[in-house]
mmCIF file of N, CA and C in Angstrom:
data_model
loop_
_atom_site.group_PDB
_atom_site.id
_atom_site.type_symbol
_atom_site.label_atom_id
_atom_site.label_comp_id
_atom_site.label_asym_id
_atom_site.label_seq_id
_atom_site.Cartn_x
_atom_site.Cartn_y
_atom_site.Cartn_z
ATOM 1 N N MET O 140 124.248 30.702 34.162
ATOM 2 C CA MET O 140 124.922 31.492 33.154
ATOM 3 C C MET O 140 126.399 31.692 33.493
ATOM 4 N N ARG O 141 126.685 31.957 34.787
ATOM 5 C CA ARG O 141 128.075 32.138 35.195
ATOM 6 C C ARG O 141 128.875 30.853 35.030
ATOM 7 N N ARG O 142 128.240 29.723 35.320
ATOM 8 C CA ARG O 142 128.928 28.439 35.163
ATOM 9 C C ARG O 142 129.330 28.200 33.713
ATOM 10 N N ILE O 143 128.441 28.544 32.806
ATOM 11 C CA ILE O 143 128.739 28.357 31.384
ATOM 12 C C ILE O 143 129.882 29.268 30.955
ATOM 13 N N ALA O 144 129.845 30.519 31.430
ATOM 14 C CA ALA O 144 130.921 31.459 31.094
ATOM 15 C C ALA O 144 132.252 30.982 31.673
ATOM 16 N N ARG O 145 132.219 30.510 32.922
ATOM 17 C CA ARG O 145 133.441 30.021 33.563
ATOM 18 C C ARG O 145 133.980 28.781 32.836
ATOM 19 N N LEU O 146 133.096 27.888 32.443
ATOM 20 C CA LEU O 146 133.507 26.703 31.690
ATOM 21 C C LEU O 146 134.093 27.091 30.333
ATOM 22 N N ALA O 147 133.458 28.054 29.669
ATOM 23 C CA ALA O 147 133.974 28.512 28.374
ATOM 24 C C ALA O 147 135.358 29.133 28.525
ATOM 25 N N LEU O 148 135.576 29.898 29.590
ATOM 26 C CA LEU O 148 136.898 30.484 29.816
ATOM 27 C C LEU O 148 137.940 29.419 30.146
ATOM 28 N N MET O 149 137.533 28.371 30.870
ATOM 29 C CA MET O 149 138.469 27.281 31.159
ATOM 30 C C MET O 149 138.845 26.542 29.884
ATOM 31 N N VAL O 150 137.877 26.336 28.998
ATOM 32 C CA VAL O 150 138.165 25.680 27.721
ATOM 33 C C VAL O 150 139.095 26.565 26.894
ATOM 34 N N LEU O 151 138.840 27.877 26.880
ATOM 35 C CA LEU O 151 139.719 28.809 26.165
ATOM 36 C C LEU O 151 141.131 28.760 26.739
ATOM 37 N N GLY O 152 141.249 28.737 28.068
ATOM 38 C CA GLY O 152 142.561 28.644 28.704
ATOM 39 C C GLY O 152 143.276 27.355 28.335
ATOM 40 N N GLY O 153 142.547 26.246 28.332
ATOM 41 C CA GLY O 153 143.147 24.969 27.924
ATOM 42 C C GLY O 153 143.604 24.991 26.479
ATOM 43 N N PHE O 154 142.800 25.619 25.633
ATOM 44 C CA PHE O 154 143.187 25.751 24.229
ATOM 45 C C PHE O 154 144.464 26.584 24.096
ATOM 46 N N LEU O 155 144.565 27.675 24.868
ATOM 47 C CA LEU O 155 145.770 28.504 24.808
ATOM 48 C C LEU O 155 147.005 27.757 25.300
ATOM 49 N N VAL O 156 146.840 26.957 26.342
ATOM 50 C CA VAL O 156 147.969 26.160 26.841
ATOM 51 C C VAL O 156 148.418 25.168 25.772
ATOM 52 N N LEU O 157 147.471 24.477 25.163
ATOM 53 C CA LEU O 157 147.820 23.515 24.109
ATOM 54 C C LEU O 157 148.450 24.219 22.906
ATOM 55 N N LEU O 158 147.924 25.383 22.549
ATOM 56 C CA LEU O 158 148.493 26.150 21.444
ATOM 57 C C LEU O 158 149.929 26.551 21.752
ATOM 58 N N GLY O 159 150.174 26.962 22.985
ATOM 59 C CA GLY O 159 151.536 27.317 23.392
ATOM 60 C C GLY O 159 152.483 26.137 23.322
ATOM 61 N N ILE O 160 151.998 24.958 23.693
ATOM 62 C CA ILE O 160 152.832 23.753 23.620
ATOM 63 C C ILE O 160 153.148 23.409 22.169
ATOM 64 N N VAL O 161 152.154 23.572 21.290
ATOM 65 C CA VAL O 161 152.374 23.276 19.871
ATOM 66 C C VAL O 161 153.347 24.281 19.251
ATOM 67 N N ILE O 162 153.237 25.548 19.634
ATOM 68 C CA ILE O 162 154.082 26.601 19.068
ATOM 69 C C ILE O 162 155.496 26.576 19.667
ATOM 70 N N ALA O 163 155.679 26.009 20.841
ATOM 71 C CA ALA O 163 156.959 26.053 21.554
ATOM 72 C C ALA O 163 158.161 25.579 20.734
ATOM 73 N N PRO O 164 158.081 24.537 19.918
ATOM 74 C CA PRO O 164 159.270 24.115 19.167
ATOM 75 C C PRO O 164 159.695 25.092 18.061
ATOM 76 N N LEU O 165 158.816 25.976 17.662
ATOM 77 C CA LEU O 165 159.166 26.938 16.617
ATOM 78 C C LEU O 165 160.196 27.935 17.137
ATOM 79 N N PRO O 166 160.980 28.548 16.240
ATOM 80 C CA PRO O 166 161.976 29.535 16.692
ATOM 81 C C PRO O 166 161.290 30.726 17.364
ATOM 82 N N GLY O 167 161.903 31.202 18.402
ATOM 83 C CA GLY O 167 161.344 32.325 19.146
ATOM 84 C C GLY O 167 160.625 31.846 20.393
ATOM 85 N N PRO O 168 160.398 32.739 21.336
ATOM 86 C CA PRO O 168 159.772 32.353 22.609
ATOM 87 C C PRO O 168 158.258 32.503 22.621
ATOM 88 N N PHE O 169 157.595 32.330 21.492
ATOM 89 C CA PHE O 169 156.165 32.631 21.412
ATOM 90 C C PHE O 169 155.292 31.624 22.147
ATOM 91 N N GLY O 170 155.751 30.412 22.319
ATOM 92 C CA GLY O 170 154.929 29.398 22.978
ATOM 93 C C GLY O 170 154.773 29.636 24.461
ATOM 94 N N LEU O 171 155.815 30.096 25.121
ATOM 95 C CA LEU O 171 155.771 30.293 26.569
ATOM 96 C C LEU O 171 154.771 31.366 26.986
ATOM 97 N N PRO O 172 154.792 32.567 26.407
ATOM 98 C CA PRO O 172 153.798 33.570 26.840
ATOM 99 C C PRO O 172 152.354 33.131 26.586
ATOM 100 N N ILE O 173 152.117 32.439 25.494
ATOM 101 C CA ILE O 173 150.757 31.974 25.207
ATOM 102 C C ILE O 173 150.331 30.948 26.244
ATOM 103 N N SER O 174 151.220 30.045 26.614
ATOM 104 C CA SER O 174 150.904 29.056 27.643
ATOM 105 C C SER O 174 150.663 29.718 28.994
ATOM 106 N N VAL O 175 151.450 30.726 29.319
ATOM 107 C CA VAL O 175 151.282 31.431 30.593
ATOM 108 C C VAL O 175 149.923 32.122 30.645
ATOM 109 N N VAL O 176 149.530 32.770 29.556
ATOM 110 C CA VAL O 176 148.214 33.422 29.515
ATOM 111 C C VAL O 176 147.112 32.377 29.682
ATOM 112 N N GLY O 177 147.252 31.236 29.043
ATOM 113 C CA GLY O 177 146.276 30.166 29.194
ATOM 114 C C GLY O 177 146.188 29.664 30.623
ATOM 115 N N MET O 178 147.346 29.519 31.278
ATOM 116 C CA MET O 178 147.358 29.084 32.678
ATOM 117 C C MET O 178 146.676 30.105 33.575
ATOM 118 N N VAL O 179 146.920 31.375 33.324
ATOM 119 C CA VAL O 179 146.298 32.418 34.134
ATOM 120 C C VAL O 179 144.777 32.394 33.959
ATOM 121 N N VAL O 180 144.303 32.208 32.731
ATOM 122 C CA VAL O 180 142.856 32.134 32.480
ATOM 123 C C VAL O 180 142.261 30.936 33.214
ATOM 124 N N ILE O 181 142.937 29.808 33.178
ATOM 125 C CA ILE O 181 142.442 28.616 33.880
ATOM 126 C C ILE O 181 142.426 28.851 35.389
ATOM 127 N N LEU O 182 143.521 29.412 35.922
ATOM 128 C CA LEU O 182 143.605 29.612 37.366
ATOM 129 C C LEU O 182 142.582 30.620 37.879
ATOM 130 N N ARG O 183 142.218 31.579 37.063
ATOM 131 C CA ARG O 183 141.217 32.557 37.493
ATOM 132 C C ARG O 183 139.803 31.978 37.493
ATOM 133 N N ASN O 184 139.591 30.879 36.804
ATOM 134 C CA ASN O 184 138.237 30.365 36.637
ATOM 135 C C ASN O 184 138.009 28.974 37.204
ATOM 136 N N SER O 185 138.988 28.352 37.805
ATOM 137 C CA SER O 185 138.829 26.996 38.312
ATOM 138 C C SER O 185 139.301 26.918 39.764
ATOM 139 N N TYR O 186 138.399 26.540 40.656
ATOM 140 C CA TYR O 186 138.758 26.394 42.064
ATOM 141 C C TYR O 186 139.718 25.224 42.266
ATOM 142 N N TRP O 187 139.495 24.133 41.554
ATOM 143 C CA TRP O 187 140.371 22.973 41.668
ATOM 144 C C TRP O 187 141.797 23.338 41.249
ATOM 145 N N ALA O 188 141.926 24.063 40.130
ATOM 146 C CA ALA O 188 143.249 24.463 39.651
ATOM 147 C C ALA O 188 143.920 25.414 40.640
ATOM 148 N N LYS O 189 143.133 26.292 41.269
ATOM 149 C CA LYS O 189 143.698 27.199 42.275
ATOM 150 C C LYS O 189 144.259 26.423 43.455
ATOM 151 N N ARG O 190 143.530 25.420 43.912
ATOM 152 C CA ARG O 190 144.027 24.613 45.037
ATOM 153 C C ARG O 190 145.315 23.893 44.672
ATOM 154 N N GLN O 191 145.380 23.328 43.474
ATOM 155 C CA GLN O 191 146.601 22.658 43.026
ATOM 156 C C GLN O 191 147.755 23.648 42.910
ATOM 157 N N PHE O 192 147.439 24.841 42.421
ATOM 158 C CA PHE O 192 148.450 25.886 42.280
ATOM 159 C C PHE O 192 149.002 26.292 43.643
ATOM 160 N N ILE O 193 148.126 26.432 44.633
ATOM 161 C CA ILE O 193 148.575 26.823 45.973
ATOM 162 C C ILE O 193 149.467 25.740 46.576
ATOM 163 N N ARG O 194 149.118 24.482 46.369
ATOM 164 C CA ARG O 194 149.971 23.386 46.859
ATOM 165 C C ARG O 194 151.349 23.431 46.204
ATOM 166 N N ALA O 195 151.356 23.624 44.892
ATOM 167 C CA ALA O 195 152.636 23.694 44.179
ATOM 168 C C ALA O 195 153.429 24.926 44.597
ATOM 169 N N GLN O 196 152.736 26.010 44.861
ATOM 170 C CA GLN O 196 153.401 27.241 45.265
ATOM 171 C C GLN O 196 154.066 27.087 46.627
ATOM 172 N N HIS O 197 153.421 26.376 47.533
ATOM 173 C CA HIS O 197 154.034 26.129 48.835
ATOM 174 C C HIS O 197 155.277 25.257 48.695
ATOM 175 N N ALA O 198 155.261 24.356 47.742
ATOM 176 C CA ALA O 198 156.415 23.480 47.537
ATOM 177 C C ALA O 198 157.570 24.230 46.874
ATOM 178 N N ARG O 199 157.292 25.073 45.879
ATOM 179 C CA ARG O 199 158.325 25.797 45.125
ATOM 180 C C ARG O 199 157.904 27.258 44.912
ATOM 181 N N PRO O 200 158.015 28.105 45.913
ATOM 182 C CA PRO O 200 157.518 29.477 45.782
ATOM 183 C C PRO O 200 158.259 30.297 44.721
ATOM 184 N N LYS O 201 159.530 30.030 44.522
ATOM 185 C CA LYS O 201 160.314 30.808 43.564
ATOM 186 C C LYS O 201 159.820 30.608 42.130
ATOM 187 N N TYR O 202 159.391 29.418 41.804
ATOM 188 C CA TYR O 202 158.935 29.119 40.451
ATOM 189 C C TYR O 202 157.564 29.718 40.146
ATOM 190 N N PHE O 203 156.713 29.815 41.152
ATOM 191 C CA PHE O 203 155.330 30.211 40.921
ATOM 192 C C PHE O 203 155.055 31.684 41.201
ATOM 193 N N TYR O 204 156.043 32.410 41.692
ATOM 194 C CA TYR O 204 155.842 33.830 41.973
ATOM 195 C C TYR O 204 155.441 34.639 40.747
ATOM 196 N N PRO O 205 156.037 34.437 39.564
ATOM 197 C CA PRO O 205 155.600 35.201 38.390
ATOM 198 C C PRO O 205 154.134 34.962 38.029
ATOM 199 N N PHE O 206 153.663 33.738 38.191
ATOM 200 C CA PHE O 206 152.255 33.455 37.914
ATOM 201 C C PHE O 206 151.351 34.215 38.881
ATOM 202 N N ARG O 207 151.764 34.286 40.141
ATOM 203 C CA ARG O 207 150.969 35.033 41.118
ATOM 204 C C ARG O 207 150.894 36.497 40.741
ATOM 205 N N ARG O 208 152.002 37.058 40.269
ATOM 206 C CA ARG O 208 151.991 38.471 39.864
ATOM 207 C C ARG O 208 151.095 38.696 38.655
ATOM 208 N N LEU O 209 151.022 37.726 37.763
ATOM 209 C CA LEU O 209 150.172 37.866 36.584
ATOM 210 C C LEU O 209 148.696 37.647 36.902
ATOM 211 N N MET O 210 148.396 37.023 38.036
ATOM 212 C CA MET O 210 147.003 36.762 38.388
ATOM 213 C C MET O 210 146.362 37.901 39.172
ATOM 214 N N ARG O 211 147.101 38.938 39.488
ATOM 215 C CA ARG O 211 146.531 40.063 40.231
ATOM 216 C C ARG O 211 145.478 40.769 39.380
ATOM 217 N N ARG O 212 144.704 41.622 40.023
ATOM 218 C CA ARG O 212 143.662 42.350 39.296
ATOM 219 C C ARG O 212 144.240 43.210 38.190
ATOM 220 N N ARG O 213 145.304 43.909 38.481
ATOM 221 C CA ARG O 213 145.992 44.721 37.466
ATOM 222 C C ARG O 213 147.411 44.178 37.325
ATOM 223 N N PRO O 214 147.570 43.159 36.508
ATOM 224 C CA PRO O 214 148.895 42.528 36.408
ATOM 225 C C PRO O 214 149.899 43.442 35.716
ATOM 226 N N GLU O 215 151.130 43.339 36.135
ATOM 227 C CA GLU O 215 152.228 44.109 35.563
ATOM 228 C C GLU O 215 152.995 43.173 34.635
ATOM 229 N N PHE O 216 152.675 43.228 33.354
ATOM 230 C CA PHE O 216 153.277 42.297 32.406
ATOM 231 C C PHE O 216 154.758 42.579 32.172
ATOM 232 N N ALA O 217 155.099 43.820 31.925
ATOM 233 C CA ALA O 217 156.488 44.152 31.580
ATOM 234 C C ALA O 217 157.468 43.772 32.685
ATOM 235 N N PRO O 218 157.228 44.141 33.958
ATOM 236 C CA PRO O 218 158.192 43.737 34.986
ATOM 237 C C PRO O 218 158.310 42.228 35.160
ATOM 238 N N VAL O 219 157.211 41.510 35.004
ATOM 239 C CA VAL O 219 157.264 40.050 35.152
ATOM 240 C C VAL O 219 158.112 39.446 34.042
ATOM 241 N N PHE O 220 157.866 39.862 32.805
ATOM 242 C CA PHE O 220 158.639 39.296 31.702
ATOM 243 C C PHE O 220 160.095 39.728 31.759
ATOM 244 N N TRP O 221 160.360 40.951 32.228
ATOM 245 C CA TRP O 221 161.751 41.397 32.380
ATOM 246 C C TRP O 221 162.461 40.559 33.435
ATOM 247 N N GLN O 222 161.795 40.312 34.560
ATOM 248 C CA GLN O 222 162.393 39.497 35.616
ATOM 249 C C GLN O 222 162.679 38.085 35.113
ATOM 250 N N GLN O 223 161.754 37.527 34.341
ATOM 251 C CA GLN O 223 161.963 36.181 33.817
ATOM 252 C C GLN O 223 163.088 36.158 32.781
ATOM 253 N N ALA O 224 163.191 37.215 31.972
ATOM 254 C CA ALA O 224 164.285 37.280 30.992
ATOM 255 C C ALA O 224 165.631 37.336 31.705
ATOM 256 N N LEU O 225 165.724 38.127 32.778
ATOM 257 C CA LEU O 225 166.970 38.183 33.549
ATOM 258 C C LEU O 225 167.283 36.840 34.192
ATOM 259 N N ARG O 226 166.253 36.176 34.697
ATOM 260 C CA ARG O 226 166.452 34.871 35.328
ATOM 261 C C ARG O 226 166.948 33.836 34.317
ATOM 262 N N MET O 227 166.352 33.840 33.115
ATOM 263 C CA MET O 227 166.788 32.902 32.075
ATOM 264 C C MET O 227 168.211 33.227 31.616
ATOM 265 N N GLU O 228 168.525 34.513 31.522
ATOM 266 C CA GLU O 228 169.872 34.897 31.132
ATOM 267 C C GLU O 228 170.885 34.419 32.163
ATOM 268 N N ARG O 229 170.547 34.538 33.424
ATOM 269 C CA ARG O 229 171.437 34.082 34.486
ATOM 270 C C ARG O 229 171.640 32.574 34.417
ATOM 271 N N LEU O 230 170.581 31.839 34.052
ATOM 272 C CA LEU O 230 170.698 30.385 33.956
ATOM 273 C C LEU O 230 171.533 29.952 32.754
ATOM 274 N N LEU O 231 171.379 30.655 31.637
ATOM 275 C CA LEU O 231 171.966 30.194 30.389
ATOM 276 C C LEU O 231 173.365 30.740 30.093
ATOM 277 N N LEU O 232 173.660 31.952 30.545
ATOM 278 C CA LEU O 232 174.921 32.584 30.171
ATOM 279 C C LEU O 232 175.856 32.718 31.363
ATOM 280 N N LYS O 233 177.144 32.797 31.055
ATOM 281 C CA LYS O 233 178.140 33.009 32.101
ATOM 282 C C LYS O 233 178.077 34.451 32.573
ATOM 283 N N ARG O 234 178.713 34.711 33.678
ATOM 284 C CA ARG O 234 178.623 36.019 34.319
ATOM 285 C C ARG O 234 179.090 37.171 33.428
ATOM 286 N N GLY O 235 180.158 37.040 32.719
ATOM 287 C CA GLY O 235 180.691 38.130 31.902
ATOM 288 C C GLY O 235 179.935 38.361 30.607
ATOM 289 N N LYS O 236 179.100 37.418 30.194
ATOM 290 C CA LYS O 236 178.435 37.507 28.900
ATOM 291 C C LYS O 236 176.991 37.978 28.976
ATOM 292 N N ARG O 237 176.526 38.345 30.127
ATOM 293 C CA ARG O 237 175.131 38.761 30.278
ATOM 294 C C ARG O 237 174.910 40.135 29.653
ATOM 295 N N VAL O 238 173.966 40.209 28.768
ATOM 296 C CA VAL O 238 173.718 41.437 28.014
ATOM 297 C C VAL O 238 172.626 42.277 28.657
ATOM 298 N N LEU O 239 171.558 41.636 29.109
ATOM 299 C CA LEU O 239 170.401 42.385 29.611
ATOM 300 C C LEU O 239 170.728 43.199 30.855
ATOM 301 N N SER O 240 171.458 42.613 31.781
ATOM 302 C CA SER O 240 171.761 43.348 33.004
ATOM 303 C C SER O 240 172.686 44.529 32.714
ATOM 304 N N ARG O 241 173.670 44.363 31.814
ATOM 305 C CA ARG O 241 174.530 45.492 31.445
ATOM 306 C C ARG O 241 173.740 46.577 30.740
ATOM 307 N N THR O 242 172.829 46.173 29.863
ATOM 308 C CA THR O 242 172.008 47.144 29.148
ATOM 309 C C THR O 242 171.141 47.924 30.123
ATOM 310 N N ARG O 243 170.580 47.241 31.095
ATOM 311 C CA ARG O 243 169.752 47.911 32.094
ATOM 312 C C ARG O 243 170.566 48.911 32.892
ATOM 313 N N ARG O 244 171.773 48.529 33.302
ATOM 314 C CA ARG O 244 172.617 49.440 34.082
ATOM 315 C C ARG O 244 172.997 50.677 33.272
ATOM 316 N N SER O 245 173.369 50.480 32.006
ATOM 317 C CA SER O 245 173.749 51.635 31.186
ATOM 318 C C SER O 245 172.546 52.532 30.915
ATOM 319 N N PHE O 246 171.378 51.940 30.734
ATOM 320 C CA PHE O 246 170.170 52.730 30.512
ATOM 321 C C PHE O 246 169.830 53.545 31.750
ATOM 322 N N ARG O 247 169.937 52.939 32.919
ATOM 323 C CA ARG O 247 169.671 53.657 34.164
ATOM 324 C C ARG O 247 170.643 54.816 34.359
ATOM 325 N N ALA O 248 171.925 54.564 34.086
ATOM 326 C CA ALA O 248 172.927 55.609 34.260
ATOM 327 C C ALA O 248 172.664 56.782 33.317
ATOM 328 N N SER O 249 172.335 56.485 32.068
ATOM 329 C CA SER O 249 172.062 57.576 31.121
ATOM 330 C C SER O 249 170.785 58.318 31.496
ATOM 331 N N PHE O 250 169.803 57.616 32.032
ATOM 332 C CA PHE O 250 168.563 58.254 32.463
ATOM 333 C C PHE O 250 168.824 59.175 33.655
ATOM 334 N N ARG O 251 169.657 58.730 34.597
ATOM 335 C CA ARG O 251 169.983 59.558 35.758
ATOM 336 C C ARG O 251 170.751 60.804 35.350
ATOM 337 N N ARG O 252 171.707 60.656 34.406
ATOM 338 C CA ARG O 252 172.450 61.817 33.915
ATOM 339 C C ARG O 252 171.528 62.818 33.233
ATOM 340 N N ALA O 253 170.580 62.313 32.480
ATOM 341 C CA ALA O 253 169.640 63.194 31.768
ATOM 342 C C ALA O 253 168.705 63.897 32.744
ATOM 343 N N SER O 254 168.318 63.232 33.812
ATOM 344 C CA SER O 254 167.399 63.854 34.776
ATOM 345 C C SER O 254 168.109 64.903 35.641
ATOM 346 N N ARG O 255 169.401 64.760 35.848
ATOM 347 C CA ARG O 255 170.168 65.745 36.636
ATOM 348 C C ARG O 255 170.349 67.037 35.850
ATOM 349 N N ALA O 256 170.506 66.906 34.558
ATOM 350 C CA ALA O 256 170.796 68.100 33.732
ATOM 351 C C ALA O 256 169.591 68.944 33.473
#
């Protein structure tokens, strides 16, 4: 019974990965999160995929760290996606044009001022 459930979850994960690939060309970032969820479902249910993931992680730890954070028992979705958004912003935009990091700093400063008062 467990084997059937595990196989069904692997098929669901594969379907989500394929769905994310199909959706990726559409406007908006909807394909990437769907593919990531599919990868996490596959990695949680396949020993072979886990071994391949560990090999890839040893080769490029920086790239696979977000996946590891999402595979924990209680994954923290918001911090992972925020970290990835900052990373993509750093890759795509010049230093003076980054919006997310400035927004975060101003939000933190206003929060600190409000907590002091």
